[in-house]
Coordinates of C-alpha atoms and ligand atoms in Angstrom, one line a residue:
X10 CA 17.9 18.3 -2.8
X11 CA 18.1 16.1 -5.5
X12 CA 17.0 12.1 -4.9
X13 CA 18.2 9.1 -6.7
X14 CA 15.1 6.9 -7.1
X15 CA 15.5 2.8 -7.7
X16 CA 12.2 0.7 -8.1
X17 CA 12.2 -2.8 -8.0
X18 CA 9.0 -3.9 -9.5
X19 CA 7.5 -1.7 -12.3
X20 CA 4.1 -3.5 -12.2
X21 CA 0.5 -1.9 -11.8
X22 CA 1.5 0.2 -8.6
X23 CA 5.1 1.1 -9.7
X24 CA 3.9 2.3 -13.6
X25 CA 1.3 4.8 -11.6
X26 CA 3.9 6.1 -9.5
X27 CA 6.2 6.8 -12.4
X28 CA 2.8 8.4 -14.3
X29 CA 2.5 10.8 -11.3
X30 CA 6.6 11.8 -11.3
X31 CA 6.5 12.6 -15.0
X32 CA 3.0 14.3 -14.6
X33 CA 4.0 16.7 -11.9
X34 CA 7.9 16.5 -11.7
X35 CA 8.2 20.7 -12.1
X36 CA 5.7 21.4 -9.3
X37 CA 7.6 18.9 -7.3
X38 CA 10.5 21.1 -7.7
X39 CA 8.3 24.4 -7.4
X40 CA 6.3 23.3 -4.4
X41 CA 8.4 21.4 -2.4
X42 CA 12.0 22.0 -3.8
X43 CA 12.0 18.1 -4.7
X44 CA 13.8 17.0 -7.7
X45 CA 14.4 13.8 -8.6
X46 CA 16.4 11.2 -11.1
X47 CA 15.2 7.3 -11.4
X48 CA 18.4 5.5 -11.6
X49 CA 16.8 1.7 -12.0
X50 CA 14.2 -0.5 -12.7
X51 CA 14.4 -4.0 -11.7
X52 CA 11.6 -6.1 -12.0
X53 CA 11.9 -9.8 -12.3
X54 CA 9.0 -10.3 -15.9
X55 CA 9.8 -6.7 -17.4
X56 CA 13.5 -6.7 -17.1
X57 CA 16.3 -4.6 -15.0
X58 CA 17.7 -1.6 -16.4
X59 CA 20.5 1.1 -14.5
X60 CA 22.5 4.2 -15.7
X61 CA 24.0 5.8 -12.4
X62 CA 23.0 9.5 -13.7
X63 CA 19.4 8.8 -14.8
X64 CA 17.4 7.0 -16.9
X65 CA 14.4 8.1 -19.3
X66 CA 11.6 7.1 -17.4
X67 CA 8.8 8.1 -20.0
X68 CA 10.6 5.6 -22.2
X69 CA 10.9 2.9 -19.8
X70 CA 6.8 3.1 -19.7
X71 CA 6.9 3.0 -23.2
X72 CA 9.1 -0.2 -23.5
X73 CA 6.8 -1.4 -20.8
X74 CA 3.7 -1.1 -22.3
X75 CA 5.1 -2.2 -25.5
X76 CA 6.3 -5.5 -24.4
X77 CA 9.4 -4.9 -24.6
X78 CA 12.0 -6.0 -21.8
X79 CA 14.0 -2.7 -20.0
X80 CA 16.7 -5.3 -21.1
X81 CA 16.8 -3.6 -24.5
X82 CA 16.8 -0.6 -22.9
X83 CA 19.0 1.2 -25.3
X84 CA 21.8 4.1 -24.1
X85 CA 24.8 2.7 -22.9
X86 CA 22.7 1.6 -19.5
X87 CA 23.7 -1.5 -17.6
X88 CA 21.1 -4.0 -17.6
X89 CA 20.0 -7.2 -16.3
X90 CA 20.7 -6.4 -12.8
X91 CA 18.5 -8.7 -10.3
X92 CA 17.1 -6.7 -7.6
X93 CA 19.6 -7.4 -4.9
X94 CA 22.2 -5.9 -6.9
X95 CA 20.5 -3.3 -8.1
X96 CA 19.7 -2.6 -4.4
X97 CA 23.3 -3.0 -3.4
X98 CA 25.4 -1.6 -6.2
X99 CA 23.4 1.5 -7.9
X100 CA 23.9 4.9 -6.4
X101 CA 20.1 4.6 -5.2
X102 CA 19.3 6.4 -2.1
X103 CA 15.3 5.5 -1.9
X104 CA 14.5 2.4 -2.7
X105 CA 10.7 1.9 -4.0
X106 CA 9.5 -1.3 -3.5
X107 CA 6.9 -2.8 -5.8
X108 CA 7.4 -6.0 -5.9
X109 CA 4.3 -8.6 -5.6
X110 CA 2.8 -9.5 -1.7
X111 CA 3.0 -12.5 -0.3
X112 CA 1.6 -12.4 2.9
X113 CA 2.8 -15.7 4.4
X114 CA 6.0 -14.6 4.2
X115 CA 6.9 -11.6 3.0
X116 CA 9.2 -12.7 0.0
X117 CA 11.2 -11.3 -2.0
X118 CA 9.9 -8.3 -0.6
X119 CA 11.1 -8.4 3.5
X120 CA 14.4 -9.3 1.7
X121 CA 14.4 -6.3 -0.4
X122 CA 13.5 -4.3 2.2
X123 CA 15.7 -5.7 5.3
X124 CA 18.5 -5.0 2.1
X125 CA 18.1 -1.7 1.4
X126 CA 17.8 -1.0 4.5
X127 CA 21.3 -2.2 6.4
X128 CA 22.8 -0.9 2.6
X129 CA 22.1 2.9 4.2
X130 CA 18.9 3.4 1.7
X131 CA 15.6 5.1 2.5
X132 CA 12.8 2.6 1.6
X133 CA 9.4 3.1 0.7
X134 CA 6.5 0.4 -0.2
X135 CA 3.3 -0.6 -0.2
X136 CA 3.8 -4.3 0.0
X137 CA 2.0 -5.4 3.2
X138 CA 4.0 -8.6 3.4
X139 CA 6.6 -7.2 5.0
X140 CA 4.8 -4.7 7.0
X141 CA 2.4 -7.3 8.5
X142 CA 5.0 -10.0 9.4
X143 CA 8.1 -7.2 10.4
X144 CA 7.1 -3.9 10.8
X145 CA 8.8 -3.7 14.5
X146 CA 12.3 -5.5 13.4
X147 CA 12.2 -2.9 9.8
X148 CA 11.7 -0.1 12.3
X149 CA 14.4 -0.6 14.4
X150 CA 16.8 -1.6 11.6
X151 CA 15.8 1.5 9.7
X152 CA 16.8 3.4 13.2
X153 CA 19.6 1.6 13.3
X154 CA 21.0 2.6 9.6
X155 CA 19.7 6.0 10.1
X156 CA 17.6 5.9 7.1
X157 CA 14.0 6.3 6.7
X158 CA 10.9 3.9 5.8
X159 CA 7.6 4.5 5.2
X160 CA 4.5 2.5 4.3
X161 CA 1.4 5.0 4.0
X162 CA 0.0 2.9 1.0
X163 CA -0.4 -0.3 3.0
X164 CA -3.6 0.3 3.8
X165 CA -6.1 2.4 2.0
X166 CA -4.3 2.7 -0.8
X167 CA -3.3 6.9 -1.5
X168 CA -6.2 7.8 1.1
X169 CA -4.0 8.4 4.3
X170 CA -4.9 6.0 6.9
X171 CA -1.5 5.6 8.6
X172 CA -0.3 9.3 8.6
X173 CA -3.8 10.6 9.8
X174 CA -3.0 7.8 13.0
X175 CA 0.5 8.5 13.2
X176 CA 0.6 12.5 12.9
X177 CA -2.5 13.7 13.0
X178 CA -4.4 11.5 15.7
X179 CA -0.9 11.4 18.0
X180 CA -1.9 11.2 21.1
X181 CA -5.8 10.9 20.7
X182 CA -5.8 7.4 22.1
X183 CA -7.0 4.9 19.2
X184 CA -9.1 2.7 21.2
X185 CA -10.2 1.0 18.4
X186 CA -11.0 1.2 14.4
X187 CA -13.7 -0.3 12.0
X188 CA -14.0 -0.3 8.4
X189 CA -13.7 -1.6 4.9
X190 CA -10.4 -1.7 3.8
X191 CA -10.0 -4.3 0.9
X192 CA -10.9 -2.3 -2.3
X193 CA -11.3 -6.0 -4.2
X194 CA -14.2 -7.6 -2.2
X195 CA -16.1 -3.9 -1.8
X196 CA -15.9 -3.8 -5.7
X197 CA -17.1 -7.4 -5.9
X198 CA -20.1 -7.2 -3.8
X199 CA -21.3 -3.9 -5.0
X200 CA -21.2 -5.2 -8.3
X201 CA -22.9 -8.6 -7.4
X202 CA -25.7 -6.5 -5.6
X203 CA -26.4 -4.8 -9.4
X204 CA -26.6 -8.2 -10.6
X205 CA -22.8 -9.4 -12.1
X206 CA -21.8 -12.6 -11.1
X207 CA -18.9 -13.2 -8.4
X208 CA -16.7 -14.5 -11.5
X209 CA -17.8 -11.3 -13.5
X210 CA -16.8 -9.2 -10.8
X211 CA -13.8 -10.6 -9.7
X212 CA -12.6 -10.4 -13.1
X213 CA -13.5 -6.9 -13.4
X214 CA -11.2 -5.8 -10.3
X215 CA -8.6 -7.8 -11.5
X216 CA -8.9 -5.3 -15.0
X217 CA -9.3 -2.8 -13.0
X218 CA -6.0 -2.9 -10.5
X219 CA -7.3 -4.0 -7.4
X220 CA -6.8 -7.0 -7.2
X221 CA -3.6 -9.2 -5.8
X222 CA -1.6 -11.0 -8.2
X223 CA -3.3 -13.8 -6.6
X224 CA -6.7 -12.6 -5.5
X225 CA -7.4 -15.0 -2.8
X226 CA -5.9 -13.3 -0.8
X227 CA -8.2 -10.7 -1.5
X228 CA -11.5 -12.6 -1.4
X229 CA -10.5 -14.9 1.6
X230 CA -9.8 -11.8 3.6
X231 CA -6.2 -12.6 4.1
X232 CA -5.4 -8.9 2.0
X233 CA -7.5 -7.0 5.7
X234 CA -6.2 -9.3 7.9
X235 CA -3.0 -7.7 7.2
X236 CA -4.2 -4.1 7.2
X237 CA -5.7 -4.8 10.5
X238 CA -2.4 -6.4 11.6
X239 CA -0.5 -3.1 10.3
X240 CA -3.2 -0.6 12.0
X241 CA -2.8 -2.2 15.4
X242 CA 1.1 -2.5 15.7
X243 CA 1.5 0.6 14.1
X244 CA -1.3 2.9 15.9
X245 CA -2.2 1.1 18.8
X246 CA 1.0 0.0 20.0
X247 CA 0.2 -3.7 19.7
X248 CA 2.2 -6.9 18.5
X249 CA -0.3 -9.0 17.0
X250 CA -0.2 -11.0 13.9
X251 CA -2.5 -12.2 11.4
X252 CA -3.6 -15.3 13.9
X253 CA -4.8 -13.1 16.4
X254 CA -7.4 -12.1 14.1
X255 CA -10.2 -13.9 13.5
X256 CA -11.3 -14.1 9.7
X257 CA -13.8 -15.1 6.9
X258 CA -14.1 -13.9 3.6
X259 CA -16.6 -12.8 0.8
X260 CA -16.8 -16.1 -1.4
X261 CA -20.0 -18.0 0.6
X262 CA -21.9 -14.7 0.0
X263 CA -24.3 -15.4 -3.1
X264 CA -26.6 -12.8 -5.0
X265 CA -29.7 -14.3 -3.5
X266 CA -27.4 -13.0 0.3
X267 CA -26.9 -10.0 -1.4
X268 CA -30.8 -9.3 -2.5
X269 CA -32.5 -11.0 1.0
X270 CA -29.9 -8.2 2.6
X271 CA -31.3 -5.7 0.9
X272 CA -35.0 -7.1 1.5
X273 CA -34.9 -6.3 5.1
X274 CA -33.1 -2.8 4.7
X275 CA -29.4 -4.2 5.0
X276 CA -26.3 -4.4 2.9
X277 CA -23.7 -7.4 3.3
X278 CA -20.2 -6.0 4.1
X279 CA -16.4 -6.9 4.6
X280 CA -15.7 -5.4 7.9
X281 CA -12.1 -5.2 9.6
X282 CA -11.9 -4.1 12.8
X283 CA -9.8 -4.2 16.0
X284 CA -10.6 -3.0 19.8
X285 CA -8.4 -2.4 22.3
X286 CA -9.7 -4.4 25.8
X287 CA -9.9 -3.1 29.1
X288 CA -7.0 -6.1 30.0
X289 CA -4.7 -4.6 27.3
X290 CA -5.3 -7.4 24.7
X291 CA -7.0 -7.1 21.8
X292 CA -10.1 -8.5 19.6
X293 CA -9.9 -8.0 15.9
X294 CA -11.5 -9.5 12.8
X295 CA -12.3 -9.4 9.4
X296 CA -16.1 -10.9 8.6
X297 CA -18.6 -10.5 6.2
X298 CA -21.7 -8.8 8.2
X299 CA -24.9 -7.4 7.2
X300 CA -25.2 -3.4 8.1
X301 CA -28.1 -1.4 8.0
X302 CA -28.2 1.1 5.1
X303 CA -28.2 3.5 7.3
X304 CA -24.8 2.6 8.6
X305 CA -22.1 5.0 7.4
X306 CA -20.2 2.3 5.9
X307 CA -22.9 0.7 4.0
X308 CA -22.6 3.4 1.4
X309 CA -19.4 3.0 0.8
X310 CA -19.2 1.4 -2.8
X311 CA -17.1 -0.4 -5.3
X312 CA -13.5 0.5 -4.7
X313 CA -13.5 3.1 -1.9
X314 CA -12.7 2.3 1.6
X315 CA -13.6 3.7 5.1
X316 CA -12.0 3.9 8.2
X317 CA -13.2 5.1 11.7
X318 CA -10.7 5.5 14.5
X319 CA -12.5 5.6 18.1
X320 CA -10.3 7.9 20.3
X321 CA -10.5 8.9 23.8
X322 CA -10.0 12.4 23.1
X323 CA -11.3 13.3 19.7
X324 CA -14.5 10.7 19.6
X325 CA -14.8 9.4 16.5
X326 CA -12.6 10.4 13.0
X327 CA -13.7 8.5 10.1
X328 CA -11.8 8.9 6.5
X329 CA -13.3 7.4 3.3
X330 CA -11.4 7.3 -0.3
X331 CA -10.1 4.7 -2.6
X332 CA -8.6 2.0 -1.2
X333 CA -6.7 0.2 -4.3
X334 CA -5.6 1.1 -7.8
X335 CA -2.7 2.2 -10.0
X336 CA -2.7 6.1 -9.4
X337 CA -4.0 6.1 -6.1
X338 CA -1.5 3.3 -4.7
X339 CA 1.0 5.2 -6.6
X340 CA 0.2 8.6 -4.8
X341 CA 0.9 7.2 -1.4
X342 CA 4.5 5.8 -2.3
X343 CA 4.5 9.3 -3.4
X344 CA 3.5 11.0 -0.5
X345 CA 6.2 8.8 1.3
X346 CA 8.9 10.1 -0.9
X347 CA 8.0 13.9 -0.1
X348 CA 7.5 13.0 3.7
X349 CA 11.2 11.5 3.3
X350 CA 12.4 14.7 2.0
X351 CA 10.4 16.5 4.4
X352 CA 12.5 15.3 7.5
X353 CA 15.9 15.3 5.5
X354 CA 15.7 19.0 4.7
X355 CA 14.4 19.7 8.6
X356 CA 17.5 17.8 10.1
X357 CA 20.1 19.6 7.1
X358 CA 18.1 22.8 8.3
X359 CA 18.9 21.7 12.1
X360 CA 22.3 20.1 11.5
Ligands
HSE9 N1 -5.8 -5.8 -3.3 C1 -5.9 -4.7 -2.4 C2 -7.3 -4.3 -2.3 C3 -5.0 -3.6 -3.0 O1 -8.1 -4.7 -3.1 O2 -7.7 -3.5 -1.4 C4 -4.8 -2.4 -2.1 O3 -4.2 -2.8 -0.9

């Protein structure tokens, strides 16, 4: 099968997915029989370029990184599409969306994505915006069109949080989950405990990739509130939203915090969690708290994130791996791509 790929948004997370696809496009091919063509690039600072039988994608990086617009983009390629018409009128059937998250509500991408998806296109992202706020009304309009959309890289970045829940863990009972799962705030106070400042550090995981375009939502906690919201709709069968769970973030923690922690043998920590009550309801939060060091998750440092599920049948299953940056964010929209392929070639197989 061959794909027609569309991204809209080439920023941080859509460049590393397109550094994978060139990296590894023949054992695509050799391993799973996958073969691809990127048709467009729309993205609303770096320009919109489309050529319905392919465009060159190693040169689009290059214009990208050169600072120059895909406008210019030069062979006889429409350009300057906006990304609902590149959504709507190129011969795009998965639609990767990598535009920026805005968590209060959802835009551009929920739009994007409610778009491609009643336009017949399979959709993959890792924008929590629209996951957090819609992922029950995007499921059933994605049944309803009969197309497929995936969001692994919502939470944890590449490491596979939502597929271990969803396929491996089916049926285990998720009772409830704990863990770190904002790469940005681990970084920063792992680097504030070796003595950078919160500025210095902040900066550094903006450099870095981890960070939102606007990394308040990061350090305020907003960024795991919406992982947490995402975990318990999607795994636990729940319908919260981001006021059902209560929150504080990293920026009243000082150095001084940081060091007294470690003083009396414990480590100051971002911890999301969620728990499943006897009544049905639930209890989740995101909160700095001080761990032991003997705590599993007080070893987890800089970027990496952790994640135990409790279940009723399997005790506890914890994964740990990065939880933000280019390649790793880019994997999972990857992984999405090939688990979209997957399920086509099984129903052309059963058809
Ligand atoms: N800003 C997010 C983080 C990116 O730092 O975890 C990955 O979701």
């Amino acid at each position: 099968m061959i794909y027609n790929l569309a991204f809209i948004g080439f920023g941080t997370v859509g460049q590393g997915l397109a550094e994978i696809l060139l990296d590894s496009e023949e054992e695509l091919y050799e391993d799973y029989g996958f073969k691809f063509k990127v048709v467009a690039i729309s993205d609303t600072l770096k320009g919109s370029v489309y050529h319905p039988n392919g465009i060159d994608l190693r040169k689009t990086l290059e214009m990208v990184r050169d600072g120059h617009s895909l406008n210019d983009y030069p062979e006889a390629a429409t350009t300057g599409w906006d990304s609902l018409k590149t959504i709507t009128e190129s011969n795009a059937d998965i639609i990767i969306e990598v535009s920026w998250t805005d968590l209060k509500t959802g835009e551009p991408a929920l739009t994007h994505v409610k778009t491609a998806l009643q336009a017949g296109k399979h959709v993959v992202l890792t924008n929590k915006g629209p996951i957090a706020l819609a992922v029950n009304e995007l499921e059933q309009l994605a049944r309803e069109n009969r197309v497929e959309l995936r969001y692994e890289g919502t939470v944890l970045s590449g490491t596979p949080a939502i597929n271990l829940g969803r396929y491996n863990l089916a049926g285990s009972k998720i009772t409830m989950f704990q863990g770190i799962v904002n790469g940005t705030t681990n970084y920063i106070l792992t680097e504030m405990e070796k003595g950078l400042s919160y500025e210095e550090a902040l900066k550094q995981a903006q450099e870095l990739g981890y960070a939102e375009a606007d990394p308040t939502g990061d350090v305020e906690g907003w960024d795991a509130v919406g992982k947490v919201v995402i975990l318990a709709n999607v795994l636990m069968d729940q319908q919260i939203t981001k006021d059902d769970v209560e929150r504080e973030g990293i920026t009243k923690i000082t150095r001084e915090d940081l060091k007294s922690a470690l003083e009396q043998g414990k480590r100051w920590k971002l911890i999301a969690s969620a728990k499943v009550n006897e009544d049905g309801s639930v209890t989740a939060s995101v909160k700095p708290e001080m761990i032991p060091l003997d705590h599993p998750l007080a070893s987890v440092s800089g970027s990496t994130n952790a994640l135990t599920f409790h279940t009723k049948y399997v005790g506890q299953v914890t994964i740990v791996g990065p939880g933000a940056g280019k390649l790793p964010t880019g994997f999972a929209l990857l992984t999405d791509i090939l688990d979209i392929h997957r399920i086509l070639q099984a129903s052309s197989k059963h058809a």
